[in-house]
Amino acid sequence: MANAASRELLTVGTDRSAIRAREDYVKAIYQLGGGAPVRGAQVARYLSVSRVSVSKAKRLLESQGLIEAQASSSAPIQLTARGRKLAVAMVRRHRILETFLHESLRVPLERVHSEAERIEHVISDDVALRIAAMLGHPRRDPHGHPIPYGDAPTRVKPLPSLAGVSAGEKARVLSLDDRDDRAVASLARDGILPGSTIRVERNDGGGVRVRVGKRAFVLSPKLAELVRVER
């Protein structure tokens, strides 16, 4: 989730913070909808900002041609072609940076998201692509999310969460929600990482008891919801 510094940057009006806010908003809209329209309330929750801040941002983004003109203040937010291109570029930079930080600099998994959030606003797409080339053009970031190399939005089919896997079933981890650093640290310590296989031993209102290799432990429903899997 956005920390206090991030929330401040989403509302302060300096040139640099305005650029960062613009990039954060279009990226949030894209990640929430994958190119489809989203509600302002969704964006507010995603970025941990007020609806008033989102309303101000919408006016700015519309004036810059990044979102479609809205018939009313309650209408869904839709990125324009220009807005989608910027959003995809921001997602690309972020995920390439996460991969570089984790694989080349050995930054712990739970820190790479926050670090990439800071750096993505001050490097060019050209530099990001050079980093990707140096890394061998990785297909996914360390959290398991696909890295987009083209400008077109990538429609990603919603994946089931570990919270929905029944007792007795096995599942392979595909990705982790990267916005909660503490949750990522906890999951990584337990060996719940992209590519790992999990067996669910119990799934009830009290949590999800899983087995990874020889270890068994219980995840809270909230934590299990952050793990995306395939059965």
Coordinates of N, CA and C in Angstrom, one line a residue:
M1 N 0.8 -1.2 0.0 CA 0.0 0.0 0.0 C 0.9 1.2 0.0
A2 N 0.3 2.4 -0.4 CA 1.1 3.6 -0.5 C 1.4 4.0 0.9
N3 N 2.7 4.4 1.1 CA 3.1 4.9 2.5 C 2.8 6.4 2.6
A4 N 3.1 7.0 3.7 CA 2.8 8.4 3.9 C 3.5 9.3 2.9
A5 N 4.8 9.0 2.6 CA 5.5 9.8 1.6 C 4.8 9.7 0.2
S6 N 4.4 8.5 -0.1 CA 3.7 8.3 -1.4 C 2.4 9.1 -1.5
R7 N 1.6 9.1 -0.4 CA 0.4 9.8 -0.4 C 0.6 11.3 -0.5
E8 N 1.7 11.8 0.1 CA 2.0 13.2 0.0 C 2.3 13.6 -1.4
L9 N 3.1 12.8 -2.1 CA 3.5 13.1 -3.5 C 2.3 13.0 -4.4
L10 N 1.2 12.3 -4.0 CA 0.0 12.3 -4.9 C -0.9 13.5 -4.7
T11 N -0.5 14.4 -3.8 CA -1.4 15.6 -3.6 C -0.6 16.9 -3.7
V12 N 0.7 16.9 -3.5 CA 1.5 18.1 -3.5 C 1.7 18.6 -4.9
G13 N 1.7 19.9 -5.1 CA 1.7 20.5 -6.5 C 3.0 20.9 -7.1
T14 N 4.1 20.5 -6.6 CA 5.4 20.8 -7.2 C 5.5 20.1 -8.6
D15 N 6.4 20.6 -9.4 CA 6.6 20.0 -10.8 C 6.9 18.5 -10.7
R16 N 7.9 18.2 -9.9 CA 8.4 16.8 -9.8 C 7.3 15.9 -9.2
S17 N 6.6 16.4 -8.1 CA 5.6 15.5 -7.5 C 4.4 15.4 -8.5
A18 N 4.1 16.4 -9.3 CA 3.0 16.4 -10.2 C 3.3 15.3 -11.3
I19 N 4.5 15.3 -11.7 CA 4.9 14.2 -12.7 C 4.8 12.9 -12.1
R20 N 5.3 12.7 -10.9 CA 5.1 11.4 -10.3 C 3.7 11.0 -10.0
A21 N 2.9 12.0 -9.6 CA 1.5 11.7 -9.3 C 0.8 11.3 -10.6
R22 N 1.1 12.0 -11.7 CA 0.5 11.6 -13.0 C 0.8 10.2 -13.4
E23 N 2.1 9.8 -13.2 CA 2.5 8.5 -13.6 C 1.9 7.4 -12.7
D24 N 1.8 7.7 -11.4 CA 1.2 6.8 -10.4 C -0.3 6.6 -10.7
Y25 N -1.0 7.6 -11.0 CA -2.4 7.5 -11.3 C -2.7 6.7 -12.5
V26 N -2.0 7.0 -13.6 CA -2.3 6.2 -14.9 C -1.9 4.7 -14.7
K27 N -0.8 4.5 -13.9 CA -0.4 3.1 -13.7 C -1.4 2.4 -12.8
A28 N -1.9 3.1 -11.8 CA -3.0 2.5 -11.0 C -4.2 2.2 -11.8
I29 N -4.7 3.1 -12.6 CA -5.9 2.9 -13.4 C -5.7 1.7 -14.3
Y30 N -4.5 1.6 -14.9 CA -4.2 0.4 -15.8 C -4.1 -0.9 -15.0
Q31 N -3.5 -0.9 -13.9 CA -3.3 -2.1 -13.2 C -4.7 -2.6 -12.6
L32 N -5.5 -1.7 -12.2 CA -6.8 -2.0 -11.7 C -7.8 -2.6 -12.8
G33 N -7.7 -2.0 -14.0 CA -8.6 -2.3 -15.1 C -8.0 -3.1 -16.2
G34 N -6.7 -3.1 -16.4 CA -6.1 -3.8 -17.5 C -6.5 -3.2 -18.8
G35 N -6.8 -1.9 -18.8 CA -7.3 -1.2 -20.0 C -8.8 -1.0 -20.0
A36 N -9.5 -1.6 -19.1 CA -10.9 -1.4 -19.0 C -11.2 -0.2 -18.0
P37 N -12.4 0.4 -18.1 CA -12.7 1.5 -17.2 C -12.7 1.1 -15.7
V38 N -12.4 2.0 -14.8 CA -12.4 1.7 -13.4 C -13.1 2.9 -12.7
R39 N -13.5 2.6 -11.5 CA -14.2 3.7 -10.7 C -13.2 4.5 -9.9
G40 N -13.5 5.7 -9.6 CA -12.6 6.6 -8.8 C -12.4 6.0 -7.4
A41 N -13.4 5.4 -6.8 CA -13.3 4.8 -5.5 C -12.3 3.7 -5.5
Q42 N -12.2 2.9 -6.6 CA -11.2 1.9 -6.7 C -9.8 2.5 -6.7
V43 N -9.6 3.5 -7.4 CA -8.3 4.2 -7.5 C -7.9 4.8 -6.1
A44 N -8.9 5.4 -5.4 CA -8.6 5.9 -4.1 C -8.1 4.9 -3.2
R45 N -8.8 3.7 -3.2 CA -8.4 2.6 -2.3 C -7.0 2.1 -2.7
Y46 N -6.8 1.9 -3.9 CA -5.5 1.3 -4.4 C -4.3 2.2 -4.0
L47 N -4.5 3.5 -4.1 CA -3.4 4.4 -3.8 C -3.4 5.0 -2.4
S48 N -4.4 4.6 -1.6 CA -4.6 5.1 -0.3 C -4.7 6.6 -0.2
V49 N -5.5 7.2 -1.1 CA -5.7 8.6 -1.1 C -7.2 8.9 -1.0
S50 N -7.5 10.1 -0.8 CA -9.0 10.5 -0.7 C -9.6 10.6 -2.1
R51 N -10.9 10.5 -2.1 CA -11.7 10.6 -3.3 C -11.5 12.1 -3.9
V52 N -11.3 13.0 -3.0 CA -11.1 14.4 -3.4 C -9.8 14.5 -4.2
S53 N -8.8 13.8 -3.8 CA -7.5 13.8 -4.5 C -7.7 13.2 -5.9
V54 N -8.5 12.1 -5.9 CA -8.7 11.4 -7.2 C -9.5 12.3 -8.1
S55 N -10.4 13.1 -7.6 CA -11.2 14.0 -8.5 C -10.3 15.1 -9.1
K56 N -9.4 15.6 -8.2 CA -8.5 16.6 -8.7 C -7.5 16.0 -9.8
A57 N -7.1 14.8 -9.5 CA -6.2 14.1 -10.5 C -6.9 13.8 -11.8
K58 N -8.2 13.5 -11.7 CA -9.0 13.2 -13.0 C -9.0 14.4 -13.9
R59 N -9.2 15.6 -13.3 CA -9.3 16.8 -14.1 C -7.9 17.1 -14.7
L60 N -6.8 16.9 -14.0 CA -5.5 17.1 -14.6 C -5.2 16.1 -15.7
L61 N -5.5 14.8 -15.4 CA -5.2 13.8 -16.4 C -6.1 14.0 -17.7
E62 N -7.3 14.4 -17.5 CA -8.2 14.7 -18.7 C -7.6 15.9 -19.5
S63 N -7.1 16.9 -18.8 CA -6.6 18.1 -19.5 C -5.3 17.7 -20.3
Q64 N -4.6 16.7 -19.8 CA -3.4 16.3 -20.5 C -3.6 15.1 -21.5
G65 N -4.8 14.8 -21.7 CA -5.2 13.8 -22.7 C -4.8 12.4 -22.3
L66 N -4.8 12.1 -21.0 CA -4.4 10.8 -20.5 C -5.6 9.9 -20.2
I67 N -6.8 10.6 -19.9 CA -8.0 9.8 -19.7 C -9.1 10.4 -20.6
E68 N -10.1 9.6 -20.9 CA -11.2 10.1 -21.7 C -12.0 11.2 -21.0
A69 N -12.6 12.1 -21.7 CA -13.5 13.1 -21.1 C -14.7 12.4 -20.5
Q70 N -15.0 12.8 -19.3 CA -16.1 12.2 -18.5 C -17.4 13.0 -18.6
A71 N -18.5 12.3 -18.8 CA -19.8 12.9 -18.9 C -20.3 13.5 -17.6
S72 N -19.8 12.8 -16.5 CA -20.1 13.2 -15.1 C -19.0 12.8 -14.2
S73 N -19.0 13.4 -13.0 CA -17.9 13.1 -12.1 C -17.9 11.7 -11.6
S74 N -19.1 11.0 -11.7 CA -19.2 9.7 -11.2 C -18.9 8.6 -12.3
A75 N -18.7 9.1 -13.5 CA -18.4 8.2 -14.6 C -17.1 7.4 -14.4
P76 N -17.1 6.1 -14.9 CA -15.8 5.4 -14.8 C -14.7 6.1 -15.5
I77 N -13.5 5.8 -15.1 CA -12.3 6.4 -15.6 C -11.7 5.5 -16.7
Q78 N -11.5 6.0 -17.9 CA -11.0 5.2 -19.0 C -9.7 5.9 -19.6
L79 N -8.6 5.2 -19.6 CA -7.4 5.7 -20.2 C -7.5 5.9 -21.7
T80 N -6.9 7.0 -22.2 CA -6.8 7.2 -23.7 C -5.6 6.3 -24.2
A81 N -5.5 6.3 -25.5 CA -4.3 5.6 -26.1 C -3.0 6.1 -25.5
R82 N -2.9 7.4 -25.4 CA -1.7 8.0 -24.8 C -1.5 7.6 -23.3
G83 N -2.6 7.6 -22.6 CA -2.6 7.2 -21.2 C -2.2 5.8 -21.0
R84 N -2.7 4.9 -21.9 CA -2.3 3.5 -21.8 C -0.9 3.3 -22.1
K85 N -0.4 4.0 -23.1 CA 1.1 3.9 -23.5 C 1.9 4.3 -22.3
L86 N 1.6 5.4 -21.6 CA 2.4 5.8 -20.4 C 2.3 4.8 -19.3
A87 N 1.1 4.3 -19.1 CA 0.9 3.3 -18.0 C 1.7 2.0 -18.3
V88 N 1.6 1.5 -19.5 CA 2.4 0.3 -19.8 C 3.9 0.5 -19.6
A89 N 4.4 1.7 -20.0 CA 5.8 2.1 -19.8 C 6.2 2.1 -18.4
M90 N 5.3 2.6 -17.5 CA 5.6 2.7 -16.1 C 5.6 1.3 -15.5
V91 N 4.7 0.4 -15.9 CA 4.6 -1.0 -15.4 C 5.9 -1.7 -15.9
R92 N 6.3 -1.5 -17.1 CA 7.5 -2.1 -17.6 C 8.7 -1.7 -16.8
R93 N 8.9 -0.4 -16.6 CA 10.1 0.1 -15.9 C 10.1 -0.5 -14.5
H94 N 8.9 -0.5 -13.8 CA 8.8 -1.0 -12.4 C 9.2 -2.4 -12.3
R95 N 8.7 -3.3 -13.2 CA 9.0 -4.7 -13.1 C 10.4 -5.0 -13.6
I96 N 10.9 -4.3 -14.5 CA 12.4 -4.5 -14.9 C 13.3 -4.1 -13.7
L97 N 12.9 -3.0 -13.1 CA 13.7 -2.5 -11.9 C 13.7 -3.5 -10.8
E98 N 12.5 -4.1 -10.5 CA 12.4 -5.1 -9.4 C 13.3 -6.3 -9.7
T99 N 13.3 -6.7 -11.0 CA 14.1 -7.9 -11.4 C 15.6 -7.6 -11.2
F100 N 16.0 -6.4 -11.7 CA 17.4 -6.0 -11.6 C 17.8 -5.9 -10.1
L101 N 17.0 -5.3 -9.3 CA 17.3 -5.1 -7.9 C 17.5 -6.5 -7.2
H102 N 16.6 -7.4 -7.5 CA 16.6 -8.7 -6.8 C 17.6 -9.6 -7.4
E103 N 17.8 -9.7 -8.7 CA 18.7 -10.6 -9.3 C 20.1 -10.1 -9.3
S104 N 20.3 -8.9 -9.6 CA 21.7 -8.4 -9.8 C 22.2 -7.8 -8.5
L105 N 21.4 -7.1 -7.7 CA 21.9 -6.4 -6.5 C 21.5 -7.2 -5.2
R106 N 20.8 -8.3 -5.4 CA 20.4 -9.1 -4.3 C 19.6 -8.4 -3.2
V107 N 18.8 -7.4 -3.6 CA 17.9 -6.8 -2.7 C 16.8 -7.7 -2.3
P108 N 16.5 -7.9 -1.0 CA 15.5 -8.8 -0.6 C 14.1 -8.6 -1.3
L109 N 13.4 -9.7 -1.5 CA 12.2 -9.6 -2.3 C 11.2 -8.6 -1.7
E110 N 11.1 -8.5 -0.4 CA 10.2 -7.6 0.3 C 10.5 -6.1 0.2
R111 N 11.7 -5.8 -0.4 CA 12.1 -4.4 -0.5 C 12.1 -3.9 -1.9
V112 N 12.1 -4.8 -2.9 CA 12.3 -4.4 -4.3 C 11.1 -3.5 -4.8
H113 N 9.9 -3.8 -4.3 CA 8.7 -3.0 -4.8 C 8.9 -1.5 -4.4
S114 N 9.2 -1.3 -3.1 CA 9.3 0.1 -2.6 C 10.5 0.8 -3.3
E115 N 11.6 0.1 -3.5 CA 12.7 0.7 -4.2 C 12.4 1.0 -5.6
A116 N 11.8 0.1 -6.3 CA 11.4 0.4 -7.7 C 10.4 1.5 -7.8
E117 N 9.5 1.6 -6.9 CA 8.6 2.7 -6.9 C 9.3 4.1 -6.9
R118 N 10.4 4.2 -6.2 CA 11.1 5.5 -6.2 C 11.9 5.7 -7.5
I119 N 12.5 4.6 -8.0 CA 13.4 4.8 -9.1 C 12.7 4.9 -10.5
E120 N 11.5 4.3 -10.6 CA 10.8 4.2 -11.9 C 10.5 5.6 -12.5
H121 N 10.4 6.6 -11.6 CA 10.0 7.9 -12.1 C 11.2 8.8 -12.6
V122 N 12.4 8.3 -12.4 CA 13.5 9.1 -12.8 C 14.4 8.4 -13.8
I123 N 14.0 7.3 -14.4 CA 14.8 6.7 -15.5 C 13.9 6.7 -16.7
S124 N 14.6 6.7 -17.9 CA 13.9 6.6 -19.1 C 13.5 5.2 -19.5
D125 N 12.6 5.1 -20.5 CA 12.2 3.8 -20.9 C 13.4 3.1 -21.6
D126 N 14.3 3.9 -22.3 CA 15.5 3.4 -23.0 C 16.4 2.8 -22.0
V127 N 16.6 3.4 -20.8 CA 17.5 2.8 -19.8 C 16.9 1.6 -19.3
A128 N 15.6 1.6 -19.0 CA 15.0 0.4 -18.5 C 15.1 -0.8 -19.5
L129 N 15.0 -0.5 -20.8 CA 15.1 -1.6 -21.8 C 16.6 -2.1 -21.9
R130 N 17.5 -1.2 -21.7 CA 18.9 -1.6 -21.6 C 19.2 -2.5 -20.4
I131 N 18.6 -2.2 -19.3 CA 18.7 -3.1 -18.1 C 18.1 -4.5 -18.5
A132 N 16.9 -4.4 -19.1 CA 16.3 -5.7 -19.5 C 17.1 -6.5 -20.4
A133 N 17.8 -5.9 -21.4 CA 18.7 -6.6 -22.3 C 19.8 -7.2 -21.5
M134 N 20.4 -6.5 -20.6 CA 21.5 -7.0 -19.8 C 21.1 -8.2 -19.0
L135 N 19.8 -8.2 -18.6 CA 19.3 -9.3 -17.8 C 18.8 -10.5 -18.6
G136 N 18.8 -10.3 -20.0 CA 18.4 -11.4 -20.8 C 16.9 -11.3 -21.1
H137 N 16.3 -10.1 -21.1 CA 14.9 -9.9 -21.3 C 14.0 -10.9 -20.5
P138 N 14.0 -10.7 -19.2 CA 13.2 -11.6 -18.4 C 11.7 -11.5 -18.7
R139 N 11.0 -12.5 -18.6 CA 9.5 -12.5 -19.0 C 8.7 -12.1 -17.8
R140 N 9.2 -12.3 -16.6 CA 8.4 -12.0 -15.4 C 9.3 -11.4 -14.3
D141 N 8.7 -10.6 -13.4 CA 9.5 -10.0 -12.3 C 9.5 -11.0 -11.2
P142 N 10.3 -10.7 -10.1 CA 10.5 -11.7 -9.1 C 9.2 -12.0 -8.3
H143 N 8.1 -11.2 -8.4 CA 6.9 -11.5 -7.8 C 6.0 -12.4 -8.7
G144 N 6.5 -12.6 -10.0 CA 5.7 -13.5 -10.9 C 4.9 -12.7 -11.9
H145 N 4.9 -11.4 -11.9 CA 4.1 -10.6 -12.8 C 4.8 -10.5 -14.2
P146 N 4.0 -10.6 -15.3 CA 4.6 -10.5 -16.6 C 5.1 -9.1 -16.9
I147 N 6.3 -9.0 -17.6 CA 6.9 -7.7 -18.0 C 6.5 -7.4 -19.4
P148 N 5.7 -6.3 -19.6 CA 5.3 -6.0 -21.0 C 6.4 -5.2 -21.8
Y149 N 6.7 -5.8 -22.9 CA 7.7 -5.1 -23.7 C 7.2 -4.3 -24.9
G150 N 5.9 -4.5 -25.2 CA 5.3 -3.7 -26.2 C 4.5 -2.6 -25.6
D151 N 3.9 -1.7 -26.4 CA 3.1 -0.6 -25.9 C 1.6 -1.0 -25.7
A152 N 1.2 -2.1 -26.3 CA -0.2 -2.5 -26.1 C -0.5 -3.0 -24.7
P153 N -1.7 -2.7 -24.2 CA -2.1 -3.2 -22.9 C -2.1 -4.7 -22.9
T154 N -1.7 -5.4 -21.9 CA -1.7 -6.8 -21.8 C -2.9 -7.2 -20.9
R155 N -3.8 -7.9 -21.5 CA -5.0 -8.4 -20.8 C -4.6 -9.7 -20.0
V156 N -4.6 -9.6 -18.7 CA -4.2 -10.8 -17.9 C -5.5 -11.4 -17.3
K157 N -5.7 -12.6 -17.6 CA -6.8 -13.3 -17.0 C -6.7 -13.4 -15.5
P158 N -7.8 -13.0 -14.8 CA -7.8 -13.0 -13.3 C -7.4 -14.4 -12.8
L159 N -6.5 -14.5 -11.9 CA -6.0 -15.7 -11.3 C -6.7 -16.0 -10.0
P160 N -6.9 -17.3 -9.7 CA -7.5 -17.6 -8.4 C -6.5 -17.4 -7.3
S161 N -6.9 -17.2 -6.1 CA -6.0 -17.0 -5.0 C -5.9 -18.3 -4.2
L162 N -4.9 -18.4 -3.4 CA -4.7 -19.5 -2.5 C -5.9 -19.7 -1.6
A163 N -6.5 -18.6 -1.2 CA -7.6 -18.6 -0.3 C -8.8 -19.4 -0.8
G164 N -8.8 -19.6 -2.1 CA -9.9 -20.3 -2.7 C -9.6 -21.8 -3.0
V165 N -8.5 -22.3 -2.6 CA -8.1 -23.7 -2.9 C -8.6 -24.5 -1.8
S166 N -9.3 -25.6 -2.1 CA -9.9 -26.5 -1.1 C -8.9 -27.4 -0.5
A167 N -9.2 -27.9 0.7 CA -8.4 -28.9 1.4 C -8.2 -30.1 0.6
G168 N -6.9 -30.6 0.6 CA -6.6 -31.8 -0.2 C -6.0 -31.5 -1.6
E169 N -6.2 -30.2 -2.0 CA -5.7 -29.8 -3.4 C -4.3 -29.3 -3.4
K170 N -3.6 -29.5 -4.5 CA -2.3 -28.9 -4.7 C -2.4 -27.7 -5.6
A171 N -1.5 -26.7 -5.5 CA -1.5 -25.6 -6.4 C -0.1 -25.1 -6.5
R172 N 0.2 -24.5 -7.7 CA 1.5 -23.9 -8.0 C 1.4 -22.4 -7.9
V173 N 2.3 -21.8 -7.2 CA 2.3 -20.3 -7.0 C 2.7 -19.7 -8.3
L174 N 1.9 -18.7 -8.8 CA 2.2 -18.0 -10.0 C 2.7 -16.6 -9.7
S175 N 2.1 -15.9 -8.7 CA 2.5 -14.5 -8.4 C 2.1 -14.2 -7.0
L176 N 2.7 -13.1 -6.5 CA 2.4 -12.5 -5.2 C 2.0 -11.1 -5.4
D177 N 1.1 -10.6 -4.6 CA 0.8 -9.2 -4.6 C 2.0 -8.5 -4.0
D178 N 2.5 -7.5 -4.7 CA 3.8 -6.9 -4.3 C 3.7 -5.7 -3.5
R179 N 2.4 -5.2 -3.2 CA 2.3 -3.9 -2.6 C 2.4 -3.9 -1.0
D180 N 2.4 -5.1 -0.4 CA 2.5 -5.2 1.0 C 3.8 -5.8 1.4
D181 N 4.8 -5.0 1.7 CA 6.2 -5.5 1.9 C 6.2 -6.5 3.0
R182 N 5.5 -6.3 4.1 CA 5.5 -7.2 5.3 C 5.0 -8.5 4.9
A183 N 3.9 -8.5 4.1 CA 3.3 -9.8 3.7 C 4.2 -10.5 2.8
V184 N 4.9 -9.8 1.8 CA 5.8 -10.5 0.9 C 7.0 -11.1 1.7
A185 N 7.5 -10.4 2.8 CA 8.5 -10.9 3.6 C 8.1 -12.2 4.3
S186 N 6.9 -12.2 4.8 CA 6.4 -13.4 5.5 C 6.2 -14.6 4.6
L187 N 5.7 -14.3 3.4 CA 5.5 -15.4 2.4 C 6.8 -16.0 2.0
A188 N 7.8 -15.1 1.7 CA 9.1 -15.5 1.3 C 9.8 -16.4 2.3
R189 N 9.7 -16.0 3.6 CA 10.3 -16.7 4.7 C 9.7 -18.2 4.7
D190 N 8.4 -18.3 4.4 CA 7.8 -19.6 4.4 C 8.0 -20.4 3.1
G191 N 8.7 -19.8 2.2 CA 9.0 -20.5 0.9 C 7.8 -20.5 -0.1
I192 N 6.9 -19.5 0.2 CA 5.8 -19.4 -0.8 C 6.2 -18.3 -1.8
L193 N 6.8 -18.8 -2.9 CA 7.3 -18.0 -4.0 C 6.9 -18.4 -5.3
P194 N 6.9 -17.6 -6.3 CA 6.5 -18.0 -7.7 C 7.2 -19.3 -8.1
G195 N 6.5 -20.3 -8.5 CA 7.1 -21.6 -8.9 C 7.0 -22.6 -7.9
S196 N 6.7 -22.3 -6.6 CA 6.7 -23.3 -5.6 C 5.3 -24.0 -5.6
T197 N 5.3 -25.3 -5.1 CA 4.1 -26.1 -5.1 C 3.6 -26.2 -3.6
I198 N 2.3 -25.9 -3.5 CA 1.7 -25.9 -2.1 C 0.6 -26.9 -2.1
R199 N 0.5 -27.6 -1.0 CA -0.6 -28.5 -0.7 C -1.5 -27.9 0.4
V200 N -2.8 -27.8 0.2 CA -3.6 -27.2 1.2 C -4.2 -28.4 2.1
E201 N -3.9 -28.3 3.3 CA -4.4 -29.3 4.3 C -5.7 -29.0 4.9
R202 N -5.9 -27.7 5.1 CA -7.2 -27.3 5.7 C -7.5 -25.8 5.2
N203 N -8.7 -25.6 5.0 CA -9.1 -24.2 4.6 C -10.5 -23.9 5.2
D204 N -10.5 -23.2 6.3 CA -11.7 -22.8 6.9 C -11.7 -21.3 7.3
G205 N -12.6 -20.9 8.1 CA -12.7 -19.5 8.5 C -11.5 -19.0 9.3
G206 N -10.8 -20.0 9.9 CA -9.7 -19.7 10.8 C -8.3 -19.5 10.1
G207 N -8.3 -19.8 8.8 CA -7.1 -19.7 8.0 C -6.9 -20.8 7.1
V208 N -5.8 -20.8 6.4 CA -5.4 -21.9 5.4 C -4.2 -22.6 5.9
R209 N -4.3 -23.8 6.2 CA -3.1 -24.6 6.6 C -2.5 -25.2 5.3
V210 N -1.3 -24.9 5.1 CA -0.6 -25.4 3.9 C 0.7 -26.1 4.2
R211 N 1.1 -26.9 3.2 CA 2.4 -27.6 3.4 C 3.2 -27.3 2.2
V212 N 4.4 -26.8 2.4 CA 5.4 -26.5 1.4 C 6.6 -27.4 1.7
G213 N 6.9 -28.4 0.9 CA 7.9 -29.3 1.2 C 7.6 -30.1 2.4
K214 N 8.5 -30.0 3.4 CA 8.3 -30.7 4.7 C 7.7 -29.8 5.8
R215 N 7.5 -28.6 5.4 CA 7.0 -27.6 6.4 C 5.5 -27.4 6.3
A216 N 4.8 -27.3 7.4 CA 3.4 -27.0 7.4 C 3.1 -25.8 8.3
F217 N 2.2 -24.9 7.9 CA 1.9 -23.7 8.7 C 0.6 -23.2 8.3
V218 N 0.0 -22.2 9.0 CA -1.3 -21.7 8.7 C -1.1 -20.2 8.3
L219 N -1.8 -19.9 7.2 CA -1.8 -18.5 6.7 C -3.1 -17.9 7.0
S220 N -3.1 -16.6 7.3 CA -4.4 -16.0 7.6 C -5.1 -15.8 6.2
P221 N -6.5 -15.7 6.2 CA -7.2 -15.6 5.0 C -6.7 -14.4 4.2
K222 N -6.4 -13.3 4.9 CA -5.9 -12.1 4.2 C -4.6 -12.4 3.4
L223 N -3.7 -13.1 4.1 CA -2.4 -13.4 3.5 C -2.5 -14.4 2.3
A224 N -3.4 -15.4 2.5 CA -3.7 -16.3 1.4 C -4.2 -15.7 0.2
E225 N -5.0 -14.6 0.4 CA -5.6 -13.9 -0.7 C -4.6 -13.2 -1.6
L226 N -3.4 -12.9 -1.1 CA -2.3 -12.2 -1.8 C -1.5 -13.2 -2.7
V227 N -1.8 -14.5 -2.6 CA -1.0 -15.5 -3.4 C -1.9 -16.0 -4.5
R228 N -1.4 -15.8 -5.8 CA -2.2 -16.2 -7.0 C -1.6 -17.5 -7.4
V229 N -2.5 -18.4 -7.8 CA -2.1 -19.8 -8.0 C -2.7 -20.4 -9.3
E230 N -2.2 -21.5 -9.7 CA -2.9 -22.4 -10.7 C -3.0 -23.8 -10.1
R231 N -4.1 -24.5 -10.4 CA -4.3 -25.8 -9.8 C -3.9 -26.9 -10.8

